[in-house]
Short mmCIF file of C-alpha atoms in Angstrom, two decimals:
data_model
loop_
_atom_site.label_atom_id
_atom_site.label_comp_id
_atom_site.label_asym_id
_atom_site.label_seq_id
_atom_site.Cartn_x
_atom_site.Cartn_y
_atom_site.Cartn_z
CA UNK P 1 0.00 0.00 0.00
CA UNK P 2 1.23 3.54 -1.00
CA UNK P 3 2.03 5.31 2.41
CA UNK P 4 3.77 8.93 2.97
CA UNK P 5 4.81 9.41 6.81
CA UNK P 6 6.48 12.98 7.86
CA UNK P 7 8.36 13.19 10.60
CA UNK P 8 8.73 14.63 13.22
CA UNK P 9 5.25 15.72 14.01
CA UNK P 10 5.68 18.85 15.65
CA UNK P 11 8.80 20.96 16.07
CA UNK P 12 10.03 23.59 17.70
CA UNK P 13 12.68 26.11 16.99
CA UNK P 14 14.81 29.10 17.66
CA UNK P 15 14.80 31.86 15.12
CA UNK P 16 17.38 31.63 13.08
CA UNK P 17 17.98 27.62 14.18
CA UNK P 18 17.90 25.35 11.16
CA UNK P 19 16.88 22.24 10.88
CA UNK P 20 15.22 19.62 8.54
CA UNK P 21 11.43 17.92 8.28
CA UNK P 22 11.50 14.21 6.82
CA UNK P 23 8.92 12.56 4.45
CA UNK P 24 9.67 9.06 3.72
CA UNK P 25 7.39 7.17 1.22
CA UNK P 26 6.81 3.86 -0.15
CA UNK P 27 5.21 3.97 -3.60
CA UNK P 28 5.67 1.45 -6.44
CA UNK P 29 7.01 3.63 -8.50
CA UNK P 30 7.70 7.40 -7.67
CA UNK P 31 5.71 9.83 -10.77
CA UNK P 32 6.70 13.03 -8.30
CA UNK P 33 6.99 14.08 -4.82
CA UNK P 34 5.55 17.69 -3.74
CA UNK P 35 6.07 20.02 -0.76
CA UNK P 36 2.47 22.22 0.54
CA UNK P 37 2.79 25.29 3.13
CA UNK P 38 -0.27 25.36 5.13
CA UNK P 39 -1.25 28.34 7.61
CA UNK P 40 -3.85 27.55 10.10
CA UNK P 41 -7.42 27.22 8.20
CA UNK P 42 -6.06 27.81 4.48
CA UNK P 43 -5.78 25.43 2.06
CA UNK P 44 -2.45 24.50 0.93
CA UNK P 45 0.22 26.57 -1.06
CA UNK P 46 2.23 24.48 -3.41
CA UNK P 47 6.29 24.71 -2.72
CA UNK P 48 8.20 21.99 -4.72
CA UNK P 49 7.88 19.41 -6.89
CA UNK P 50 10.72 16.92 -6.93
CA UNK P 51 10.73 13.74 -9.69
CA UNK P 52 14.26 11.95 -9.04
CA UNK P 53 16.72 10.86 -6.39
CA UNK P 54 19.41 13.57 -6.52
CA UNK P 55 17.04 16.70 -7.09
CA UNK P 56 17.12 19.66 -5.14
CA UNK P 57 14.92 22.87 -5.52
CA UNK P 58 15.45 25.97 -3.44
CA UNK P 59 12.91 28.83 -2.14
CA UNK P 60 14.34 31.25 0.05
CA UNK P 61 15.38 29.55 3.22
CA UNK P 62 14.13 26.39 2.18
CA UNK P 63 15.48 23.56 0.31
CA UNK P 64 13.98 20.20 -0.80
CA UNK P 65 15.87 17.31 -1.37
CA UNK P 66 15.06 13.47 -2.40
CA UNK P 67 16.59 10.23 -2.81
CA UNK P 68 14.60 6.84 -3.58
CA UNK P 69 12.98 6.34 0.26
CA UNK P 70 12.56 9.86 1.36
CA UNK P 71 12.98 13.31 1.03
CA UNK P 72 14.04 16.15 3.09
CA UNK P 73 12.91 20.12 4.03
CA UNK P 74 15.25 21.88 5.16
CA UNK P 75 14.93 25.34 5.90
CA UNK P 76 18.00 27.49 6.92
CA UNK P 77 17.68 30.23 9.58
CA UNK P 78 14.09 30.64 10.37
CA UNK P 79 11.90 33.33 10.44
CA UNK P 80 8.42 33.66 12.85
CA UNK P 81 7.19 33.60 9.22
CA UNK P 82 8.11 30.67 8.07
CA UNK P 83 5.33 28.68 11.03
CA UNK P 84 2.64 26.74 9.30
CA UNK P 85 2.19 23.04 8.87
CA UNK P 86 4.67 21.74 5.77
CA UNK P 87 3.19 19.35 3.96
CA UNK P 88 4.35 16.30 1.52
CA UNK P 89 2.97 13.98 -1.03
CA UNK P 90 3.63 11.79 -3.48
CA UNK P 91 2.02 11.03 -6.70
CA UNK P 92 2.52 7.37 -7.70
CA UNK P 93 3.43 6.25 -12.04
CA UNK P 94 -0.06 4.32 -12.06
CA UNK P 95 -2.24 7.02 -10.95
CA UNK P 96 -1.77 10.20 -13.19
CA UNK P 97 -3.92 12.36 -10.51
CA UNK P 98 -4.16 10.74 -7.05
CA UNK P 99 -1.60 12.10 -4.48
CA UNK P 100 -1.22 10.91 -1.23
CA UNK P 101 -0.41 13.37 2.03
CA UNK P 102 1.32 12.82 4.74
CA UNK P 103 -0.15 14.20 7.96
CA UNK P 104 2.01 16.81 8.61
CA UNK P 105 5.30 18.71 10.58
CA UNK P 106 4.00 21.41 12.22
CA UNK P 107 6.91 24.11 12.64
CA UNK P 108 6.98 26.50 14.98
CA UNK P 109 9.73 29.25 15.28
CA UNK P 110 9.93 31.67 18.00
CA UNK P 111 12.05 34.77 17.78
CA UNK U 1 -3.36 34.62 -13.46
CA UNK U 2 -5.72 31.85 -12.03
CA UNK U 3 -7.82 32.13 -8.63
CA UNK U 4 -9.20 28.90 -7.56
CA UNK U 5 -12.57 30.07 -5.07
CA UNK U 6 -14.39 27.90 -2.58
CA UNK U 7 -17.68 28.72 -0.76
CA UNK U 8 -19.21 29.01 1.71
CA UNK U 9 -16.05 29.67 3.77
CA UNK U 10 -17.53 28.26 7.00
CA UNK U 11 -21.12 25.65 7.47
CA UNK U 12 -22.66 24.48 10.62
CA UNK U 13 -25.14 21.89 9.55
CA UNK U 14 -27.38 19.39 11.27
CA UNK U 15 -27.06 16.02 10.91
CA UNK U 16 -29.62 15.05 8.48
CA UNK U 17 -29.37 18.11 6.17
CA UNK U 18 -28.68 18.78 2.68
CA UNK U 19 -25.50 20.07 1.74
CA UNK U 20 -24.08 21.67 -1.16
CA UNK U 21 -20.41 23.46 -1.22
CA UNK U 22 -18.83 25.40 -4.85
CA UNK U 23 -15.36 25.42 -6.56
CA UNK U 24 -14.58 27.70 -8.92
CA UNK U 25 -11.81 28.21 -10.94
CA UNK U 26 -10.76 31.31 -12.87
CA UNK U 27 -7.65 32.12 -15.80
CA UNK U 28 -7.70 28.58 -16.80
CA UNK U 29 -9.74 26.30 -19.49
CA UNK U 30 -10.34 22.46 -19.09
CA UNK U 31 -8.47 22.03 -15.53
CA UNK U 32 -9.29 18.89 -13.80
CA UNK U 33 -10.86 19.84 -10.18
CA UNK U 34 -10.14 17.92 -7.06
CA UNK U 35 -12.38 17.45 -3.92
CA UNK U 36 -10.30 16.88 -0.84
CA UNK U 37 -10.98 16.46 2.98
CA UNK U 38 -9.33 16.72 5.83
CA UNK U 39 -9.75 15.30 9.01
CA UNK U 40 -8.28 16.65 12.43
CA UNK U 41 -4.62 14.24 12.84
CA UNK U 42 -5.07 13.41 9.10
CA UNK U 43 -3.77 13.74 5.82
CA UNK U 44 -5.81 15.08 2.64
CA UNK U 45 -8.24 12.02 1.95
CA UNK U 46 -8.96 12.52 -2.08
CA UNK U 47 -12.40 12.54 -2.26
CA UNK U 48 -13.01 12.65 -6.37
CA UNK U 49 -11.57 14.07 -9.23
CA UNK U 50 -12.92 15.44 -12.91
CA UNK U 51 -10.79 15.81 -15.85
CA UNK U 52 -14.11 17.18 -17.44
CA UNK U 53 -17.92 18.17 -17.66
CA UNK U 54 -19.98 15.76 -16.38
CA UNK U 55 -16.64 13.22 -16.13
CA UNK U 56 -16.54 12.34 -11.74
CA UNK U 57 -14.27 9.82 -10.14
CA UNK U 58 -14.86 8.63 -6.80
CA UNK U 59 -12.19 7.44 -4.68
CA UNK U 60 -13.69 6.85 -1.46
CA UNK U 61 -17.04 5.27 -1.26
CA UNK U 62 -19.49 7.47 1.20
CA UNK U 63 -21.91 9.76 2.15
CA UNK U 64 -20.88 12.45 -0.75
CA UNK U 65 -21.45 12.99 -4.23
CA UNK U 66 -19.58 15.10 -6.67
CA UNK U 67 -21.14 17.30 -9.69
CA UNK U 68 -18.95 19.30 -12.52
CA UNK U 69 -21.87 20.90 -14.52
CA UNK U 70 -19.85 23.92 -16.37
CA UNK U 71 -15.51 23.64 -17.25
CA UNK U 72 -14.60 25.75 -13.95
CA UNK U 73 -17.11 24.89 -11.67
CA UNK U 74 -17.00 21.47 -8.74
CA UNK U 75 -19.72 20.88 -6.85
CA UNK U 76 -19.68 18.93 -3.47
CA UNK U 77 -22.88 17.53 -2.27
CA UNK U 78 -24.51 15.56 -0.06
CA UNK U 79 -28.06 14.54 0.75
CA UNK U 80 -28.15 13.87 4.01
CA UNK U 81 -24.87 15.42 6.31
CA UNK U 82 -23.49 12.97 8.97
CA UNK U 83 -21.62 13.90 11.78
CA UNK U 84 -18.34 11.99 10.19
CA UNK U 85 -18.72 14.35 7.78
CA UNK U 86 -17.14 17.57 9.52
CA UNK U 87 -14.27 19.07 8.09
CA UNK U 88 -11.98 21.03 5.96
CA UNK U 89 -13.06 20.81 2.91
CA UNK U 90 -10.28 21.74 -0.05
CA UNK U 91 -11.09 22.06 -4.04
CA UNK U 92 -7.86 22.13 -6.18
CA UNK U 93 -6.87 22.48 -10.12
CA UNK U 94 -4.51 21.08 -11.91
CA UNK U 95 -3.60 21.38 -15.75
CA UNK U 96 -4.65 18.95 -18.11
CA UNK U 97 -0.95 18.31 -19.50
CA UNK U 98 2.20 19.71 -18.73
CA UNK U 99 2.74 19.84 -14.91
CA UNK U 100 1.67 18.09 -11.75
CA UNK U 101 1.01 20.15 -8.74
CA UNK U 102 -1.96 20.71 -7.71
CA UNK U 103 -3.39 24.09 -6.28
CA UNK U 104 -5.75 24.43 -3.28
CA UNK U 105 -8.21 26.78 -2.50
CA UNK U 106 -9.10 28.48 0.50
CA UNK U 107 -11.20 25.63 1.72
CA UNK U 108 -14.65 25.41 3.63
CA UNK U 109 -14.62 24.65 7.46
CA UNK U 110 -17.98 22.36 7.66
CA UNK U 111 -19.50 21.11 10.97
CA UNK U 112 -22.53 18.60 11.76
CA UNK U 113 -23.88 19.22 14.54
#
């Protein structure tokens, strides 16, 4: 069964203190993997889409990464700003449309 | 640009009542439209999915029923609310060809009461 798990579920940090989220993922074959913001009671805002082990896209502090189990968010220096709920999914080769979440990291930073 | 609306933005409903919620999409032609839910401690549960008028996919058997009666518009409805039904309700778009993300609206908060 297809299954995206983020980890860890809630974290905590200093401004300016980075450190990275995890998504791991077991597909049976990997069509793309995406990244979501989410502020409290708004819909998602798209961030990345990665397709292959090795990939890396950047956005300001934040940089995705992914290899063939898992991929990575790491965001450098954080702002206040940058607390919301990050969230990642993964679109499978047989289903052109279906992606499947993962339940979340919520970040918080605190100046 | 395109602007992806959802509406109402909030619903308290009793169990037992109809319910109807609206997508719309704008600055885009043919998009295929997304229902999503989510549930408190959950991920987004993919509800259905067009790629075109009249075209609905289910993916979860329930309550819920899914209408896409004009290009830009989704429909979520339901005959008869129960209280598993509360939640956040998301529409998104996607282009036909070309790219994969998906983009969300501003959802619709719905509670059975």
């Amino acid at each position: 069964e297809d299954q995206v798990t983020q980890s860890p579920e809630a974290l905590r940090l200093q401004e300016g203190e980075s450190s990275s989220l995890n998504c791991s993922y077991t597909v049976s074959g990997l069509r793309g993997l995406f990244w979501y913001r989410q502020d409290p009671g708004k819909g998602p805002e798209f961030l990345f889409t990665l397709y292959s082990a090795g990939e890396e896209k950047e956005k300001e502090r934040l940089k995705a990464t992914l290899t063939k189990k898992e991929s990575f968010l790491h965001i450098t220096a954080p702002k206040p700003e940058d607390s919301a709920t990050y969230l990642c999914a993964v679109q499978a080769n047989y289903n052109t449309d279906k992606l499947i979440f993962g339940t979340g990291t919520r970040l918080q930073v605190f100046p | 640009s395109q602007t992806i609306h959802q509406w109402p933005a909030t619903l308290v409903q009793p169990v037992g009542s109809p319910l109807s919620l609206e997508c719309t999409v704008e600055g885009t032609s043919n998009p295929n439209l997304y229902w999503y839910r989510q549930a408190a401690g959950r991920g987004l549960q993919l509800l259905f999915y067009s790629v075109g008028i009249g075209q609905i996919s289910s993916e979860v058997p329930q309550n819920l029923s899914a209408s896409r009666p004009q290009d830009r518009q989704f429909i979520l409805s339901s005959k008869k609310l129960l209280l598993s039904d509360s939640g956040f309700y998301l529409c998104a778009w996607k282009r036909l060809a070309g790219v994969d993300e998906q983009f969300f609206g501003p959802g619709t908060r719905l509670t059975v009461l």
